[in-house]
Short mmCIF file of C-alpha atoms in Angstrom, two decimals:
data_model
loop_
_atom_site.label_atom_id
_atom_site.label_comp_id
_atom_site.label_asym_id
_atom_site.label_seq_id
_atom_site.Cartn_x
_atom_site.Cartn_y
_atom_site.Cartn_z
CA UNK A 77 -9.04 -1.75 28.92
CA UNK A 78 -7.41 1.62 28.55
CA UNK A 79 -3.53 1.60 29.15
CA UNK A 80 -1.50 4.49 31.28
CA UNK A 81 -2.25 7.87 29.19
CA UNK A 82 1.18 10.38 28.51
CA UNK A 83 1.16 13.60 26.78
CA UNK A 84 2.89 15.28 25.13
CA UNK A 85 4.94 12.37 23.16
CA UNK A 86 7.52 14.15 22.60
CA UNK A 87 8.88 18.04 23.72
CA UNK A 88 12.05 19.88 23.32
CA UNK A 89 12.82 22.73 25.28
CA UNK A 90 15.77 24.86 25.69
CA UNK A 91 18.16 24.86 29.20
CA UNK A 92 16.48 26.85 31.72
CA UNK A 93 13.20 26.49 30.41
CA UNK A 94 10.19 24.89 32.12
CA UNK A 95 8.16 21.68 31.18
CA UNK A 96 5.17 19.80 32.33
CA UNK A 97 4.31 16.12 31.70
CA UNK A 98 0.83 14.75 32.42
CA UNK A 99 -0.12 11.15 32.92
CA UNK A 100 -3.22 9.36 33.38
CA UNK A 101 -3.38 6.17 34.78
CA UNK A 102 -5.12 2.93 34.49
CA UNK A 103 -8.79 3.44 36.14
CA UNK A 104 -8.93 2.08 39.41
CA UNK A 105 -5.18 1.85 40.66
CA UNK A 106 -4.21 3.45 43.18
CA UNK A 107 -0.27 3.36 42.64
CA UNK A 108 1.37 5.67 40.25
CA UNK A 109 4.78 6.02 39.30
CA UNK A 110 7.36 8.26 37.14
CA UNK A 111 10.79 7.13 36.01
CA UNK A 112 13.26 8.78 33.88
CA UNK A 113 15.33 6.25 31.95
CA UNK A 114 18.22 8.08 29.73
CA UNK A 115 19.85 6.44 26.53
CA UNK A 116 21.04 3.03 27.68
CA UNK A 117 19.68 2.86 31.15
CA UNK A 118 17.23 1.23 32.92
CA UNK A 119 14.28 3.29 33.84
CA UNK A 120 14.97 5.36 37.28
CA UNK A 121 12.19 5.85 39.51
CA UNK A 122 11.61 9.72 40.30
CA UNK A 123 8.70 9.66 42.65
CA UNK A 124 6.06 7.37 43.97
CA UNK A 125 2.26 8.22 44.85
CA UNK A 126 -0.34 5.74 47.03
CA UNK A 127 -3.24 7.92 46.05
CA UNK A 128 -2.53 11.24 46.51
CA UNK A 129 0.04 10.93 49.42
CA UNK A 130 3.52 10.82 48.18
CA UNK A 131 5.59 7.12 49.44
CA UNK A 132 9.13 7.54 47.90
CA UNK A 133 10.81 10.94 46.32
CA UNK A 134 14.51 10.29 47.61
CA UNK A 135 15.81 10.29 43.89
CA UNK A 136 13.29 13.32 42.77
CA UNK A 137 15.94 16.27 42.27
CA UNK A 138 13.69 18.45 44.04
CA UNK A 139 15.60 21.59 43.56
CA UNK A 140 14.46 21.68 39.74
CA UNK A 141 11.66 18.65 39.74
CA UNK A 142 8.48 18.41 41.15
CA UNK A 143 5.22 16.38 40.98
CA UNK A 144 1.27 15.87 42.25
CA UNK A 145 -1.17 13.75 41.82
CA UNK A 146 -4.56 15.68 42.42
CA UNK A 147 -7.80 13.52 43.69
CA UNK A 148 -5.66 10.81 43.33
CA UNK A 149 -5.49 10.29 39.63
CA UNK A 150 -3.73 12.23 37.42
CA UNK A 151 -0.46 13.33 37.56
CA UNK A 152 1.99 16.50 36.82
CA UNK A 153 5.53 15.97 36.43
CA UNK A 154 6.85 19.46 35.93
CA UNK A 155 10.65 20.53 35.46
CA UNK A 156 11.97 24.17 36.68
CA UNK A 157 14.44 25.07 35.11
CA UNK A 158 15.43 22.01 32.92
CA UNK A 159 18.79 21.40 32.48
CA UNK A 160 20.54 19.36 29.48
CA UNK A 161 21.06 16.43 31.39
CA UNK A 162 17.77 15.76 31.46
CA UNK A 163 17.09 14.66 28.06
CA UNK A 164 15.32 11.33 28.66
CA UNK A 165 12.40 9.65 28.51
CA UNK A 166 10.08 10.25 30.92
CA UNK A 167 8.04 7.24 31.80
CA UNK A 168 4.88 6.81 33.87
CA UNK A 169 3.01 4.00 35.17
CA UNK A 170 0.55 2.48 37.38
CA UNK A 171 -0.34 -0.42 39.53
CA UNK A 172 -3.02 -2.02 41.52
CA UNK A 173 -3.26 -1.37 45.42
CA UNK A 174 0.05 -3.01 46.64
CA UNK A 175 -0.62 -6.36 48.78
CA UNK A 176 1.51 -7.53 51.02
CA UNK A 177 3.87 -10.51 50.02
CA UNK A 178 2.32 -10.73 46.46
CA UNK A 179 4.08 -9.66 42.97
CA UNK A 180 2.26 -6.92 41.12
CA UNK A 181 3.11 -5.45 37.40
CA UNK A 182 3.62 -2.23 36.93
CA UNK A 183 1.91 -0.46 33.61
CA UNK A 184 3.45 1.81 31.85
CA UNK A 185 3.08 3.99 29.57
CA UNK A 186 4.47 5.02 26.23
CA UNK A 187 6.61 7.85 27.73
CA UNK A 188 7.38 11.92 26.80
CA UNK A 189 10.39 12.26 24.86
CA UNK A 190 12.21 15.10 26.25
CA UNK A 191 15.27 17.08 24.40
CA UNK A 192 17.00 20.16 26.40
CA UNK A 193 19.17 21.74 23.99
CA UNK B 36 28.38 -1.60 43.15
CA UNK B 37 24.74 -0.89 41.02
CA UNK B 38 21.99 -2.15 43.01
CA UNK B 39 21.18 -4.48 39.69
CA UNK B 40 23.54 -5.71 37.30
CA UNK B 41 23.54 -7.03 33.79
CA UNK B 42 25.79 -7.84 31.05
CA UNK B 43 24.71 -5.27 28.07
CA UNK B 44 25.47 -6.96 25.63
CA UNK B 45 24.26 -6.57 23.02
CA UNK B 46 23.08 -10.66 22.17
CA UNK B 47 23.25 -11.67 18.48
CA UNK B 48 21.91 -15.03 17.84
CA UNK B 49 20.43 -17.15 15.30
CA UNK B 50 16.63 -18.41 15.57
CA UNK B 51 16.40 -20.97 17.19
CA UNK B 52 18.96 -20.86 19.50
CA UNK B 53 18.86 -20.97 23.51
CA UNK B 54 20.41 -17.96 25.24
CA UNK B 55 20.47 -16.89 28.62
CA UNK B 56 21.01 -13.70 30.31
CA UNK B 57 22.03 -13.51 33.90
CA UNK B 58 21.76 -10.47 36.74
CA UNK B 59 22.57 -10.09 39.57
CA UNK B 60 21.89 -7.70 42.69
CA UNK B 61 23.55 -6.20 45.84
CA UNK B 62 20.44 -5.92 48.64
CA UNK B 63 19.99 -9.40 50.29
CA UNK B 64 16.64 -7.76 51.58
CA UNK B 65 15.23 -7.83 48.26
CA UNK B 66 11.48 -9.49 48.02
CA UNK B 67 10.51 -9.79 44.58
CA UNK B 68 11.98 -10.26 40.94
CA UNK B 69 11.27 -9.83 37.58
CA UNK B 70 12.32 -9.78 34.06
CA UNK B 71 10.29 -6.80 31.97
CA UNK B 72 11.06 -6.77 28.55
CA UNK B 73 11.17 -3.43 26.25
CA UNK B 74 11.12 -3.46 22.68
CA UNK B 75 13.01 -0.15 20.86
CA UNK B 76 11.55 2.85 21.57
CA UNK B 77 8.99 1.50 23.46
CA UNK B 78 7.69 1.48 27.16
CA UNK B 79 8.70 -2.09 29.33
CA UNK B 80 6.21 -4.72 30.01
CA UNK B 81 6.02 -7.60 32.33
CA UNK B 82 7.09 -10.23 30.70
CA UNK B 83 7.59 -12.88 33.89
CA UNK B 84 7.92 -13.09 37.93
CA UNK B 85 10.77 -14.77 39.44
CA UNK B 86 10.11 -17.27 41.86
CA UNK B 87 12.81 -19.44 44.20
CA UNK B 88 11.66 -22.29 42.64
CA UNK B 89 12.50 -21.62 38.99
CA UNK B 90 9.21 -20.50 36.90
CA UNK B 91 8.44 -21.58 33.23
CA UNK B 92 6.39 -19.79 30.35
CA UNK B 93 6.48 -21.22 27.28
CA UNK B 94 9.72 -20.86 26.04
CA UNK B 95 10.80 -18.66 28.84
CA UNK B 96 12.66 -19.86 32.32
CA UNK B 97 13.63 -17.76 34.99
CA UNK B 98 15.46 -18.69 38.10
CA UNK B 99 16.30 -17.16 40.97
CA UNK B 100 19.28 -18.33 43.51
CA UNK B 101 18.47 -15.67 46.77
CA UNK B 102 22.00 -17.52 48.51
CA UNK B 103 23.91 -15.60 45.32
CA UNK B 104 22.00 -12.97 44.72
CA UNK B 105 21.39 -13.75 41.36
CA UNK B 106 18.50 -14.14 38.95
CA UNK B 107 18.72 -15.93 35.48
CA UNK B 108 16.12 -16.02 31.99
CA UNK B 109 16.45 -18.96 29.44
CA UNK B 110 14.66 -18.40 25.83
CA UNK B 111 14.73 -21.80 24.16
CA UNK B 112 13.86 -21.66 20.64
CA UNK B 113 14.35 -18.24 20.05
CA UNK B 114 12.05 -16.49 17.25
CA UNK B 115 13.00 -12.53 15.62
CA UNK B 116 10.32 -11.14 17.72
CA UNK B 117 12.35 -12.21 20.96
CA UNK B 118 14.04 -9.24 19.64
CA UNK B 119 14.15 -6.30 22.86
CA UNK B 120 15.95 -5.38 25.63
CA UNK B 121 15.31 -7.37 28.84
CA UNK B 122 15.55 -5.68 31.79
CA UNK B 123 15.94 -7.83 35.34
CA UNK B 124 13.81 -6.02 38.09
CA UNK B 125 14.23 -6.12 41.68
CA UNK B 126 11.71 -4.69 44.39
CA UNK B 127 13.34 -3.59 47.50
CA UNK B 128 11.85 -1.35 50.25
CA UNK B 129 9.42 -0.80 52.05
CA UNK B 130 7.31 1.11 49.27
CA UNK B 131 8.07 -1.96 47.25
CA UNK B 132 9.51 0.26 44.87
CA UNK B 133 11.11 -1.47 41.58
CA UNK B 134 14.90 -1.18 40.81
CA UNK B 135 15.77 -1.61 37.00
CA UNK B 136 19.17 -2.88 35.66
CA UNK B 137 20.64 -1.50 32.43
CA UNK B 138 18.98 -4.02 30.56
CA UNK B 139 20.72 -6.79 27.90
CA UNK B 140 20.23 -6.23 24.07
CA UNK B 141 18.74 -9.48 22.03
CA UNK B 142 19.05 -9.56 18.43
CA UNK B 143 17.60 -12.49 16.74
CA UNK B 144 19.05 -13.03 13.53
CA UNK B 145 17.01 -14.92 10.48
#
């Protein structure tokens, strides 16, 4: 089975600039998720999609960050205008349909590499 | 106070020795737990569930005690490819969304 797709690996951009992440997830789940976990931290999450609606973006610093999910599968993260402090890696990942009461894994993939310099 | 705490470390041990890492975390609401682990420069994967009545895999215990707030792993017999960062997971919310702590450095020594 495929895993979650990420490109580009790895991108360095200069302060102000803009980026854009994409991520593919795992075929047939309907969760999708992007974290950004800096040097020595635990992954953060940024924003989290049920489909294509949007269920949690309280720590998405929407003044400079944004994200979609179009149709429901793939997903932009995009950054406008990136500062340094957001040299991280940039994590996304997927689950199944969320049941109630019962643990699910999240899936994640191998993550965008971002330097601002 | 961090919604999930851990000790850093960073763990040096020989193989074959037990070592435990403990977390703990600061919303009694919480429903689930975990322990992911993440090797360097790598992307975290489940490694096991926590359930209230202690779980086993192998090698690997976790415990959970909800009265502390407070969620334990156990490798027995440790081997070199134990070698990662485990990070202790907590799902609070009503997005079940996933709460990472800072994660605690192994390093199995031959």
């Amino acid at each position: 089975e495929a895993g979650v797709a990420q490109s580009p690996r790895y991108k360095i951009i200069e302060k102000r600039q803009s980026v854009a992440f994409w991520c593919n997830p795992i075929s047939g789940h309907a969760t999708l998720y992007w974290y950004q976990q800096i040097l020595g931290q635990g992954p953060k999450l940024l924003i989290q999609f049920q489909n294509n609606g949007v269920v949690d973006d309280s720590q998405l610093p929407k003044d400079r960050f944004s994200a979609e999910r179009l149709k429901g599968v793939d997903s932009t993260l995009k950054i406008q205008p990136a500062k340094l402090e957001d040299s991280a890696v940039y994590l996304c990942a997927s689950s199944l349909e969320l049941l109630s009461g019962l643990p699910y894994e999240q899936y994640f993939g191998p993550g965008t590499r971002l330097t601002v310099t | 106070r961090k919604e999930v705490e851990q000790d850093p470390g960073p763990f040096n041990v020989p193989e074959g020795a037990t070592v435990a890492f403990n977390c703990t975390y600061s919303n009694s609401a919480s429903q689930s737990f975990f322990w992911y682990r993440q090797d360097c420069r790598k992307e975290p994967k489940l490694l096991m569930s926590v359930y209230s009545s202690g779980n086993e895999d192998g090698r690997f215990t976790a415990q959970l005690n909800r009265a502390s707030q407070y969620i334990s792993l156990l490798i027995r017999d440790s081997k070199l490819s134990d070698s990662a960062t485990y990070l202790c997971v907590v799902e609070t919310g009503s997005a079940r969304q996933l709460t990472f702590g800072s994660g605690t450095q192994l390093t199995v020594l031959p």
